[in-house]
PDB file of C-alpha atoms in Angstrom:
ATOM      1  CA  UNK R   1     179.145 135.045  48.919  1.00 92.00           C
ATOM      2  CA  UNK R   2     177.010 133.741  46.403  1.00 98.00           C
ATOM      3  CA  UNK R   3     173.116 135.106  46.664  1.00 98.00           C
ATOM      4  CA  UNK R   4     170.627 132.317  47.905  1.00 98.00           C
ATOM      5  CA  UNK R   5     168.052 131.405  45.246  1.00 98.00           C
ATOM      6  CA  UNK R   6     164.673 129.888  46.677  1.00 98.00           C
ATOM      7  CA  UNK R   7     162.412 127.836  44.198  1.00 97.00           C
ATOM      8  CA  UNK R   8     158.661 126.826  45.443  1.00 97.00           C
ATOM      9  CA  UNK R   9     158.355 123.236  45.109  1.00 94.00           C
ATOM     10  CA  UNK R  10     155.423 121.132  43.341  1.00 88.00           C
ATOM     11  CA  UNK R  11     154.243 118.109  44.669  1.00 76.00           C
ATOM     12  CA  UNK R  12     154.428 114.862  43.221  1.00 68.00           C
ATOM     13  CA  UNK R  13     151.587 112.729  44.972  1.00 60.00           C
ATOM     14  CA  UNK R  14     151.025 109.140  44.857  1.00 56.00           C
ATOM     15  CA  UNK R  15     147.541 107.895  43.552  1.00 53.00           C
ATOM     16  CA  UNK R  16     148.193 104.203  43.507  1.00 54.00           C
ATOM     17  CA  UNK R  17     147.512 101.821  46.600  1.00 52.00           C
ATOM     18  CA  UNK R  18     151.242 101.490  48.468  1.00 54.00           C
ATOM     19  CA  UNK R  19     150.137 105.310  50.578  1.00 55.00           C
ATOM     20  CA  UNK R  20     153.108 107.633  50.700  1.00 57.00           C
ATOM     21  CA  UNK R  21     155.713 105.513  49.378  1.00 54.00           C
ATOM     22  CA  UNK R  22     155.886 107.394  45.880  1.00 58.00           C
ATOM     23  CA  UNK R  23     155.083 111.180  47.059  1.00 69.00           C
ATOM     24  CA  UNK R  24     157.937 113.508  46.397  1.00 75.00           C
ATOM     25  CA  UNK R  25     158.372 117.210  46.496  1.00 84.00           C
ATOM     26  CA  UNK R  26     160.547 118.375  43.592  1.00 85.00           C
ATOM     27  CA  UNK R  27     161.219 121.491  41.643  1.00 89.00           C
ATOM     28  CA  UNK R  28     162.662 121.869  37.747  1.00 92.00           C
ATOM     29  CA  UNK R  29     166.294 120.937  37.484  1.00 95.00           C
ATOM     30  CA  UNK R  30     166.483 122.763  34.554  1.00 96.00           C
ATOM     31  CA  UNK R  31     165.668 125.754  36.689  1.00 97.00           C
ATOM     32  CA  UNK R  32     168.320 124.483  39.838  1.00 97.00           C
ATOM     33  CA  UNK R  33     170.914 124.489  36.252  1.00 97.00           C
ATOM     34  CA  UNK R  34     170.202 127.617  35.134  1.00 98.00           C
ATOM     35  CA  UNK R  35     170.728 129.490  38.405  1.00 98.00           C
ATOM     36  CA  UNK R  36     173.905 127.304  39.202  1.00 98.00           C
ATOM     37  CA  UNK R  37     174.911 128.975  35.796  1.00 98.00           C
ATOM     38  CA  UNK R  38     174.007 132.148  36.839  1.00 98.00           C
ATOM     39  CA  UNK R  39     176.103 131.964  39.936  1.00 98.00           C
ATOM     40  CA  UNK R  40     173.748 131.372  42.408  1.00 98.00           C
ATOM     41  CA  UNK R  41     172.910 128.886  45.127  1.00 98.00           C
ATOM     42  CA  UNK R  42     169.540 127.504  44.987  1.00 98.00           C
ATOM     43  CA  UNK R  43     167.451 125.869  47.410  1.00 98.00           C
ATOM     44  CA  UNK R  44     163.980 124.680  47.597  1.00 96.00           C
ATOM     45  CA  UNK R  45     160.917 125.376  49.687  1.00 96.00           C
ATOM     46  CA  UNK R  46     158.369 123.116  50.280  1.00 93.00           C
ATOM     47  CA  UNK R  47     155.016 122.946  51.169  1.00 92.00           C
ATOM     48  CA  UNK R  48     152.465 121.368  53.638  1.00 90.00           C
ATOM     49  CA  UNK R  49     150.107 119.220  52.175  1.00 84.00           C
ATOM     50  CA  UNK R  50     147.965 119.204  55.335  1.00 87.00           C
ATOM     51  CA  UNK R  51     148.111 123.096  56.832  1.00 88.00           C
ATOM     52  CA  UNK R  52     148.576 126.436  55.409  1.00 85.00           C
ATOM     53  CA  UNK R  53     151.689 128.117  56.524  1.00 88.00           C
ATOM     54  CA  UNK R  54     151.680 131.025  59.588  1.00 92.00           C
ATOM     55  CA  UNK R  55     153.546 133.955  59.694  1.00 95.00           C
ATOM     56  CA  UNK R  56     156.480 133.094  61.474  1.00 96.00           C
ATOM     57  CA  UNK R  57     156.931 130.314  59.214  1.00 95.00           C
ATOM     58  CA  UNK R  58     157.023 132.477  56.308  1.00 97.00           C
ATOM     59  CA  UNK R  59     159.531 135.312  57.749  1.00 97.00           C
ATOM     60  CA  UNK R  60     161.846 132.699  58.862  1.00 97.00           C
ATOM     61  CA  UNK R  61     161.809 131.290  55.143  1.00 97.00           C
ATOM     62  CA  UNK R  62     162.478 134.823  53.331  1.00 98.00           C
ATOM     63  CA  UNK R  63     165.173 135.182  55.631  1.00 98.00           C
ATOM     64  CA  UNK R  64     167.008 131.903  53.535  1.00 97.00           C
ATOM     65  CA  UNK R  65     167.045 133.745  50.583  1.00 98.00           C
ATOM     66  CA  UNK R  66     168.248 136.416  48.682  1.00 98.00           C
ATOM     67  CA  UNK R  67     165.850 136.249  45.532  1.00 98.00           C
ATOM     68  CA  UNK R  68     162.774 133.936  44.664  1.00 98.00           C
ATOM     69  CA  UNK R  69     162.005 132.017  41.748  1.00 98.00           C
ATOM     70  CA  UNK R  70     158.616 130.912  40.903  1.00 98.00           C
ATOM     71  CA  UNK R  71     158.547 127.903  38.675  1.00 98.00           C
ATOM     72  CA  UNK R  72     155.037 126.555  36.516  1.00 96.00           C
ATOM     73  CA  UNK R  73     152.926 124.049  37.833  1.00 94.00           C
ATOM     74  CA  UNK R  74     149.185 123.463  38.398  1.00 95.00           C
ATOM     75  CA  UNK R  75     146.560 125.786  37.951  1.00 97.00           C
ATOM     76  CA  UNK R  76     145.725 128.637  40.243  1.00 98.00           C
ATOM     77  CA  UNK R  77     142.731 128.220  42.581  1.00 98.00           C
ATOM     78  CA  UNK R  78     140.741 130.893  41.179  1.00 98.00           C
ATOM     79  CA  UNK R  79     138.690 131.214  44.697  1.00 98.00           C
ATOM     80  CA  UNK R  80     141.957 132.981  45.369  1.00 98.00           C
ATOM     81  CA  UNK R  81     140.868 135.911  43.162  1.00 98.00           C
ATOM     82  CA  UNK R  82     137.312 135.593  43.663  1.00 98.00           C
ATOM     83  CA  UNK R  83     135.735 133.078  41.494  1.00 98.00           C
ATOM     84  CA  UNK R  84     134.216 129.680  41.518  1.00 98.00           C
ATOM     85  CA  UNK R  85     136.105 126.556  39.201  1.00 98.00           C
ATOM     86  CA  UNK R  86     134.724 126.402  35.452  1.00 98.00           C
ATOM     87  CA  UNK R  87     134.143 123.098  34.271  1.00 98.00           C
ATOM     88  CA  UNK R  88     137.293 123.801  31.865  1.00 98.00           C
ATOM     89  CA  UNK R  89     139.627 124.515  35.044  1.00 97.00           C
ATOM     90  CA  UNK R  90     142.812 121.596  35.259  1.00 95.00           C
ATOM     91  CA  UNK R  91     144.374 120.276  38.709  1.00 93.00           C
ATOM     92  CA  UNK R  92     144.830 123.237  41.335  1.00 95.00           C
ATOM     93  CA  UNK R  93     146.565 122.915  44.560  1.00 92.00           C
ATOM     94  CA  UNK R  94     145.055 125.118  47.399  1.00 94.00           C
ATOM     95  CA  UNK R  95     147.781 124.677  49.773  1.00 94.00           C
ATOM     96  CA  UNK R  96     150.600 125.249  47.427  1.00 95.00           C
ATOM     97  CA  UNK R  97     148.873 128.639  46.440  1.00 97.00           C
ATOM     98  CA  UNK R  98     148.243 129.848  49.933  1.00 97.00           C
ATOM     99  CA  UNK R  99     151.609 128.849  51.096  1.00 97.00           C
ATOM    100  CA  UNK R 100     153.316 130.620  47.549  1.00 98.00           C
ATOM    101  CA  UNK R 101     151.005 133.614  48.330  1.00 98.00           C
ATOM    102  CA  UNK R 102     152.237 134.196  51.501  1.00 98.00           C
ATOM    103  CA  UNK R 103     155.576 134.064  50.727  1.00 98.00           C
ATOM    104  CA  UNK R 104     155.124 136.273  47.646  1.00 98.00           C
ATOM    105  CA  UNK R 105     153.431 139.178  50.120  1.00 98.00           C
ATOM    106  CA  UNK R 106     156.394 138.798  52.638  1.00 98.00           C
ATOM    107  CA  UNK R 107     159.620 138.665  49.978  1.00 98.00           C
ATOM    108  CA  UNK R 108     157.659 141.989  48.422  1.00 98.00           C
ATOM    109  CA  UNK R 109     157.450 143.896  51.705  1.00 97.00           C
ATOM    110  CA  UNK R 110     161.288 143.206  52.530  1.00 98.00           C
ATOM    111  CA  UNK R 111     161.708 143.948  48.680  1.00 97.00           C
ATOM    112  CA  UNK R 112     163.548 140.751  47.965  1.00 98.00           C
ATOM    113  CA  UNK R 113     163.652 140.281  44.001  1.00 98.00           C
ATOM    114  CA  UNK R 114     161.670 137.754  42.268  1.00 98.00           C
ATOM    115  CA  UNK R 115     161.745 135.896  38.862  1.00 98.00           C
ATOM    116  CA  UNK R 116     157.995 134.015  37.743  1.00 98.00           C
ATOM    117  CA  UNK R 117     157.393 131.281  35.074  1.00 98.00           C
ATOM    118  CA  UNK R 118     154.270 130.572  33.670  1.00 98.00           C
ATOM    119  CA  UNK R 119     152.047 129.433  36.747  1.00 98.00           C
ATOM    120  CA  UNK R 120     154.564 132.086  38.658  1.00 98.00           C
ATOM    121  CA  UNK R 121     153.404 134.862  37.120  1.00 98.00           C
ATOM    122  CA  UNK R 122     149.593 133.922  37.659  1.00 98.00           C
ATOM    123  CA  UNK R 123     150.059 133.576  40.876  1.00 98.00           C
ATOM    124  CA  UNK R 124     151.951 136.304  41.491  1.00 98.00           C
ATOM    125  CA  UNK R 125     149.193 138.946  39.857  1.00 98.00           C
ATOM    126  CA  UNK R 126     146.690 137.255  42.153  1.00 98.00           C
ATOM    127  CA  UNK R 127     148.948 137.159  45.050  1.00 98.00           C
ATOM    128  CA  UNK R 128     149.043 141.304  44.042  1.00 98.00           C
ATOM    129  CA  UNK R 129     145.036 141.822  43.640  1.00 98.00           C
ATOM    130  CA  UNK R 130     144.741 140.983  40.092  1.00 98.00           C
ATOM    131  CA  UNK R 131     142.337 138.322  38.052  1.00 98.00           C
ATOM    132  CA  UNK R 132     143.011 134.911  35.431  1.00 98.00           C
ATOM    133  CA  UNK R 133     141.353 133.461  32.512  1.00 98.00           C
ATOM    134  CA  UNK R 134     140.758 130.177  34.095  1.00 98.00           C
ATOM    135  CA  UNK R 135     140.591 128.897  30.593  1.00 98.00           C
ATOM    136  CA  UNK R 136     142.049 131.104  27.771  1.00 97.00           C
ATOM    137  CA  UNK R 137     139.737 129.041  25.312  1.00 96.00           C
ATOM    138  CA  UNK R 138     136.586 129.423  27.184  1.00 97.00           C
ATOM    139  CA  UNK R 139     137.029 132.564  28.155  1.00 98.00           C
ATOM    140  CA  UNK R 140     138.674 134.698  26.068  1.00 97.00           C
ATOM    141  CA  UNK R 141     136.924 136.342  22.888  1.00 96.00           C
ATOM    142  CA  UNK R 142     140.522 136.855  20.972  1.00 96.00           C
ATOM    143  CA  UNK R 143     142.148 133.602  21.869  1.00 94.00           C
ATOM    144  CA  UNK R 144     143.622 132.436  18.532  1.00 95.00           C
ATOM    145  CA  UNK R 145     146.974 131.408  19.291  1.00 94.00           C
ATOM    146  CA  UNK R 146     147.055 127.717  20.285  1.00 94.00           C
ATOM    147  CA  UNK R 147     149.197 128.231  24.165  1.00 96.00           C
ATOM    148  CA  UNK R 148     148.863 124.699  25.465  1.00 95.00           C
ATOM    149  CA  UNK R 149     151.720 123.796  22.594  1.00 96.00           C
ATOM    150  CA  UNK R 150     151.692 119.992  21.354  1.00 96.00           C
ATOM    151  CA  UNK R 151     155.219 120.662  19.949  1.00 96.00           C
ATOM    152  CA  UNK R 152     158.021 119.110  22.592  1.00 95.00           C
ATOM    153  CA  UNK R 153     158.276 121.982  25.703  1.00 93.00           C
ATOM    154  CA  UNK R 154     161.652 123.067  24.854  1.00 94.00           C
ATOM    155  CA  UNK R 155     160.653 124.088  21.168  1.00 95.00           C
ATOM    156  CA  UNK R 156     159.763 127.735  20.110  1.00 96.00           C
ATOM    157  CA  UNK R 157     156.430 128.154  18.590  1.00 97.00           C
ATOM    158  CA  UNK R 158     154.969 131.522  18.707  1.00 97.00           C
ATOM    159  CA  UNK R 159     156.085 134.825  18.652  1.00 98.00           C
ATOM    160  CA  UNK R 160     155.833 137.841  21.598  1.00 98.00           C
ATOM    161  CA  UNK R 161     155.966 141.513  21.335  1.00 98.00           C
ATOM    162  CA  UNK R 162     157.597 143.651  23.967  1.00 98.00           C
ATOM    163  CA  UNK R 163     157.568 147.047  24.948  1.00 98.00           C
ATOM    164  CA  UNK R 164     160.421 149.011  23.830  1.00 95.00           C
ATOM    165  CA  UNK R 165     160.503 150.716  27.476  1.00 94.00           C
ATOM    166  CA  UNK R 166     160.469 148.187  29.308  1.00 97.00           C
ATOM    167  CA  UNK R 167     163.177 146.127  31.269  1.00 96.00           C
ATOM    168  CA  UNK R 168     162.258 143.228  29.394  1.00 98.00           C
ATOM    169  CA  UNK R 169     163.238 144.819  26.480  1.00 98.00           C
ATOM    170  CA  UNK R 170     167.066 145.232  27.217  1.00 97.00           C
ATOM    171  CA  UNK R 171     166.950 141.721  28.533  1.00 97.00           C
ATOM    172  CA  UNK R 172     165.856 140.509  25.005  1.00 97.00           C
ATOM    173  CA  UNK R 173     165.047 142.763  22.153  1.00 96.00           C
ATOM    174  CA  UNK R 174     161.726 144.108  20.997  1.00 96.00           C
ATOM    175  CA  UNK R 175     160.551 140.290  20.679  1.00 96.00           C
ATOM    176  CA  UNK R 176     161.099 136.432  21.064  1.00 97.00           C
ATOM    177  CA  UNK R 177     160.506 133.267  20.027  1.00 97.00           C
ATOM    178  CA  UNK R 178     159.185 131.312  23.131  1.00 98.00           C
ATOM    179  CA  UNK R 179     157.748 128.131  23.748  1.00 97.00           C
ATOM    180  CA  UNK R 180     154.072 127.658  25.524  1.00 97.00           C
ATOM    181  CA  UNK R 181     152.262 125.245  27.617  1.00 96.00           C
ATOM    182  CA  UNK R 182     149.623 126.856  29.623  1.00 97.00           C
ATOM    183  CA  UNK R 183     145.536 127.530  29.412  1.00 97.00           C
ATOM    184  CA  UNK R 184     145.253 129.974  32.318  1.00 98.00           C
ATOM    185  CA  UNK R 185     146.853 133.579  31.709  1.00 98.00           C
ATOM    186  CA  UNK R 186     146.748 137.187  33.555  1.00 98.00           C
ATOM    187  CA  UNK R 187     143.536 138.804  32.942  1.00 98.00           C
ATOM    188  CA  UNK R 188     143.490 142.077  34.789  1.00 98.00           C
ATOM    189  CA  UNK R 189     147.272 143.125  35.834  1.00 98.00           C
ATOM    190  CA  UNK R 190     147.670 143.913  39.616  1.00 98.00           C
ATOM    191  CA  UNK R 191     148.022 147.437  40.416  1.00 98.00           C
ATOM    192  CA  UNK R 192     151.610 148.010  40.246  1.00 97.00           C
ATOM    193  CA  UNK R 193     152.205 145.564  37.278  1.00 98.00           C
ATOM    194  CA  UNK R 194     152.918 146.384  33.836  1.00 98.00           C
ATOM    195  CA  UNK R 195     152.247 144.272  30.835  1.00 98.00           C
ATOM    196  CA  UNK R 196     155.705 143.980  28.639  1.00 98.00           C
ATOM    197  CA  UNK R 197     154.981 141.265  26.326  1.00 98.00           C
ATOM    198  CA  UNK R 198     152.050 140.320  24.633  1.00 98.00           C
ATOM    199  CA  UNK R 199     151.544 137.407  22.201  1.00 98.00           C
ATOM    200  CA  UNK R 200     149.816 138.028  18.406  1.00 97.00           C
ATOM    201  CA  UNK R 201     146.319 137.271  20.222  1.00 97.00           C
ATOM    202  CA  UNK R 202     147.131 139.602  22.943  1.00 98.00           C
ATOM    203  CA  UNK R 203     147.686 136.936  25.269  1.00 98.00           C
ATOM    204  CA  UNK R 204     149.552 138.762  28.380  1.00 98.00           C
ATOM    205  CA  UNK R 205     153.098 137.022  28.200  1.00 98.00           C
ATOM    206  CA  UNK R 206     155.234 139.528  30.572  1.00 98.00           C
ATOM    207  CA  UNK R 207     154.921 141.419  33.516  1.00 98.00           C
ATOM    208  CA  UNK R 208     157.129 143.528  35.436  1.00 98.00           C
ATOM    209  CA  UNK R 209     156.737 146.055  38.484  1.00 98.00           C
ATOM    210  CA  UNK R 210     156.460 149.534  37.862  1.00 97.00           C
ATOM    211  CA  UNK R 211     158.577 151.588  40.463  1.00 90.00           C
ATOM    212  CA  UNK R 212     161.476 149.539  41.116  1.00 93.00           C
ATOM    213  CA  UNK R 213     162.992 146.513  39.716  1.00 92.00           C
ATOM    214  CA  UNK R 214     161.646 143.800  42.724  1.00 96.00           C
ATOM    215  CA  UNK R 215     159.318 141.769  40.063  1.00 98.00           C
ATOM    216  CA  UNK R 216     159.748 140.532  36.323  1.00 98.00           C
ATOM    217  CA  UNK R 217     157.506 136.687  35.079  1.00 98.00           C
ATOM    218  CA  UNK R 218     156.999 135.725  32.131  1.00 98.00           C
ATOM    219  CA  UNK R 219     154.256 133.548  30.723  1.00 98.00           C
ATOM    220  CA  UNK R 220     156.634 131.034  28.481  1.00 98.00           C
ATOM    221  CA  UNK R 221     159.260 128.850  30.100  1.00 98.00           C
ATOM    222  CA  UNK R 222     162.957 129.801  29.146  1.00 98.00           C
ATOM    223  CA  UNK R 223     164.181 127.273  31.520  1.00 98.00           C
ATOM    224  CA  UNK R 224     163.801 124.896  28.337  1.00 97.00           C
ATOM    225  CA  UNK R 225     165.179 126.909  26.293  1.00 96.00           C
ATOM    226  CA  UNK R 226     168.366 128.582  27.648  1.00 96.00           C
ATOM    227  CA  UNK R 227     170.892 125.915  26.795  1.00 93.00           C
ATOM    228  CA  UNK R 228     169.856 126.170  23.130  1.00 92.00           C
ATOM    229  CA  UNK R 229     168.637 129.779  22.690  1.00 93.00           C
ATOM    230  CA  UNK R 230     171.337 131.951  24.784  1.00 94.00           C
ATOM    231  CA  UNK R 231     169.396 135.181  25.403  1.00 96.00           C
ATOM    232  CA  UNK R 232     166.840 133.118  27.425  1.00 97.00           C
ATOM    233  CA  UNK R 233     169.250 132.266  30.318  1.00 98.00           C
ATOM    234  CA  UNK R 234     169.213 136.415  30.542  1.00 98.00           C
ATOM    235  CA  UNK R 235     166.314 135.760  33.060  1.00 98.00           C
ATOM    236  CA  UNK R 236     168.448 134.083  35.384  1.00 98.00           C
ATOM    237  CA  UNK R 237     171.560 136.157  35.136  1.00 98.00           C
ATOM    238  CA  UNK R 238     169.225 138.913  35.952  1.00 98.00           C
ATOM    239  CA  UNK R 239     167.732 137.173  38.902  1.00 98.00           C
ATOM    240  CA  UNK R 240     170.730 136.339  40.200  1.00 98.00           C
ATOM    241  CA  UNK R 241     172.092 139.766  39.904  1.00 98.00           C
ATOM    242  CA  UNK R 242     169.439 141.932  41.425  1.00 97.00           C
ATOM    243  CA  UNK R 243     169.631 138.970  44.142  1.00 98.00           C
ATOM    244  CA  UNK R 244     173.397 140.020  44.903  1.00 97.00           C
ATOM    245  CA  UNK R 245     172.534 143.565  44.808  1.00 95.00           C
ATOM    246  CA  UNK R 246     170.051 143.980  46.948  1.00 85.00           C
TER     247      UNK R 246
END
């Protein structure tokens, strides 16, 4: 049997004036690829738009799945870790974060693995107790690395360091060349999060968990990059693989 991959969905909403004729929920194909790839099934979870998800709801969801993805999207509501919107703050999504939130708490306590990409892992560390630079720009003193790339997404353009000890590290080396599009990043690391990647800025670009092998995100998105650069589809193998393990 092939392990069950679950990806959160974003939502596509309509603005113009034919109501609900254009709204879509949707998820990267590039990610639904790279997991096919990787020999697993993937499937996608959706959220309400109109009420935040109950606890049955979410154990019968992590029961679909044998590992979780979480993919990028909008920015984290940062009331979610305590803090009111800065004027610098892009489109959040309050029901997509309590809904991913939830499901993050439950697929940890049944220790389910999961994979996060750039919104992923921010939500994840808040979903764990820890804090975001709503802005990077604003808000942080050694920001001199421009993140929100204007190069096409699937291009390299900066450079990460990893730690040597790290699982990270025997996934890819001692460092990468990733792509970036994001202006929110990890400020303070969850308890039970380490960093394992760090940009020349010291951006936070990797996490992983500590005492077991449950949680690995990363800050860039190899999704873009895997058909072209081979050691980024290592993510997904990897997912897929503590997925059939556990």
């Amino acid at each position: 049997m092939k392990p069950i991959i679950a990806l959160t969905a974003d939502s596509l909403i309509d603005h113009s004036a034919v109501i609900n004729q254009h709204d879509a929920d949707m998820a990267p194909t590039a990610i639904k690829e790279a997991i096919v790839a990787a020999g697993g099934i993937p499937i996608i979870l959706p959220f309400s738009l109109t009420t935040e998800p109950d606890e049955a709801q979410i154990n019968q969801l992590v029961d679909l799945f044998d590992g979780l993805l979480l993919p990028g999207g909008p920015d984290v509501d940062p009331t979610f870790f305590g803090e009111e919107p800065i004027p610098q703050i892009g489109r959040t999504a309050y029901r997509k974060d309590a809904f991913e939130i939830a499901l993050i708490k439950k697929t940890r306590a049944v220790h389910k693995p999961i994979f996060a990409i750039c919104r992923g892992i921010q939500v994840y560390n808040v979903a764990c107790g820890g804090t975001l630079y709503q802005d990077l720009a604003t808000q942080d003193t050694a920001y001199a690395i421009r993140h929100a790339q204007a190069a096409p997404g699937n291009f390299p353009t900066h450079h990460v360091r990893i730690a040597q000890d790290s699982r990270l590290a025997k996934l890819l080396g001692n460092s990468s060349y990733v792509n970036s599009r994001h202006h929110q990043a990890v400020k303070q690391p969850a308890p039970g999060l380490r960093v394992v990647a760090q940009a020349a800025d010291g951006v936070i670009e990797a996490l992983e968990s500590i005492n077991d092998d449950s949680f690995l995100g990363v800050q860039w998105h190899p999704e873009n990059m895997w058909q072209v650069q081979k050691e980024q589809f290592a993510f997904f193998a990897d997912l897929v693989a503590r997925a059939a393990a556990n």
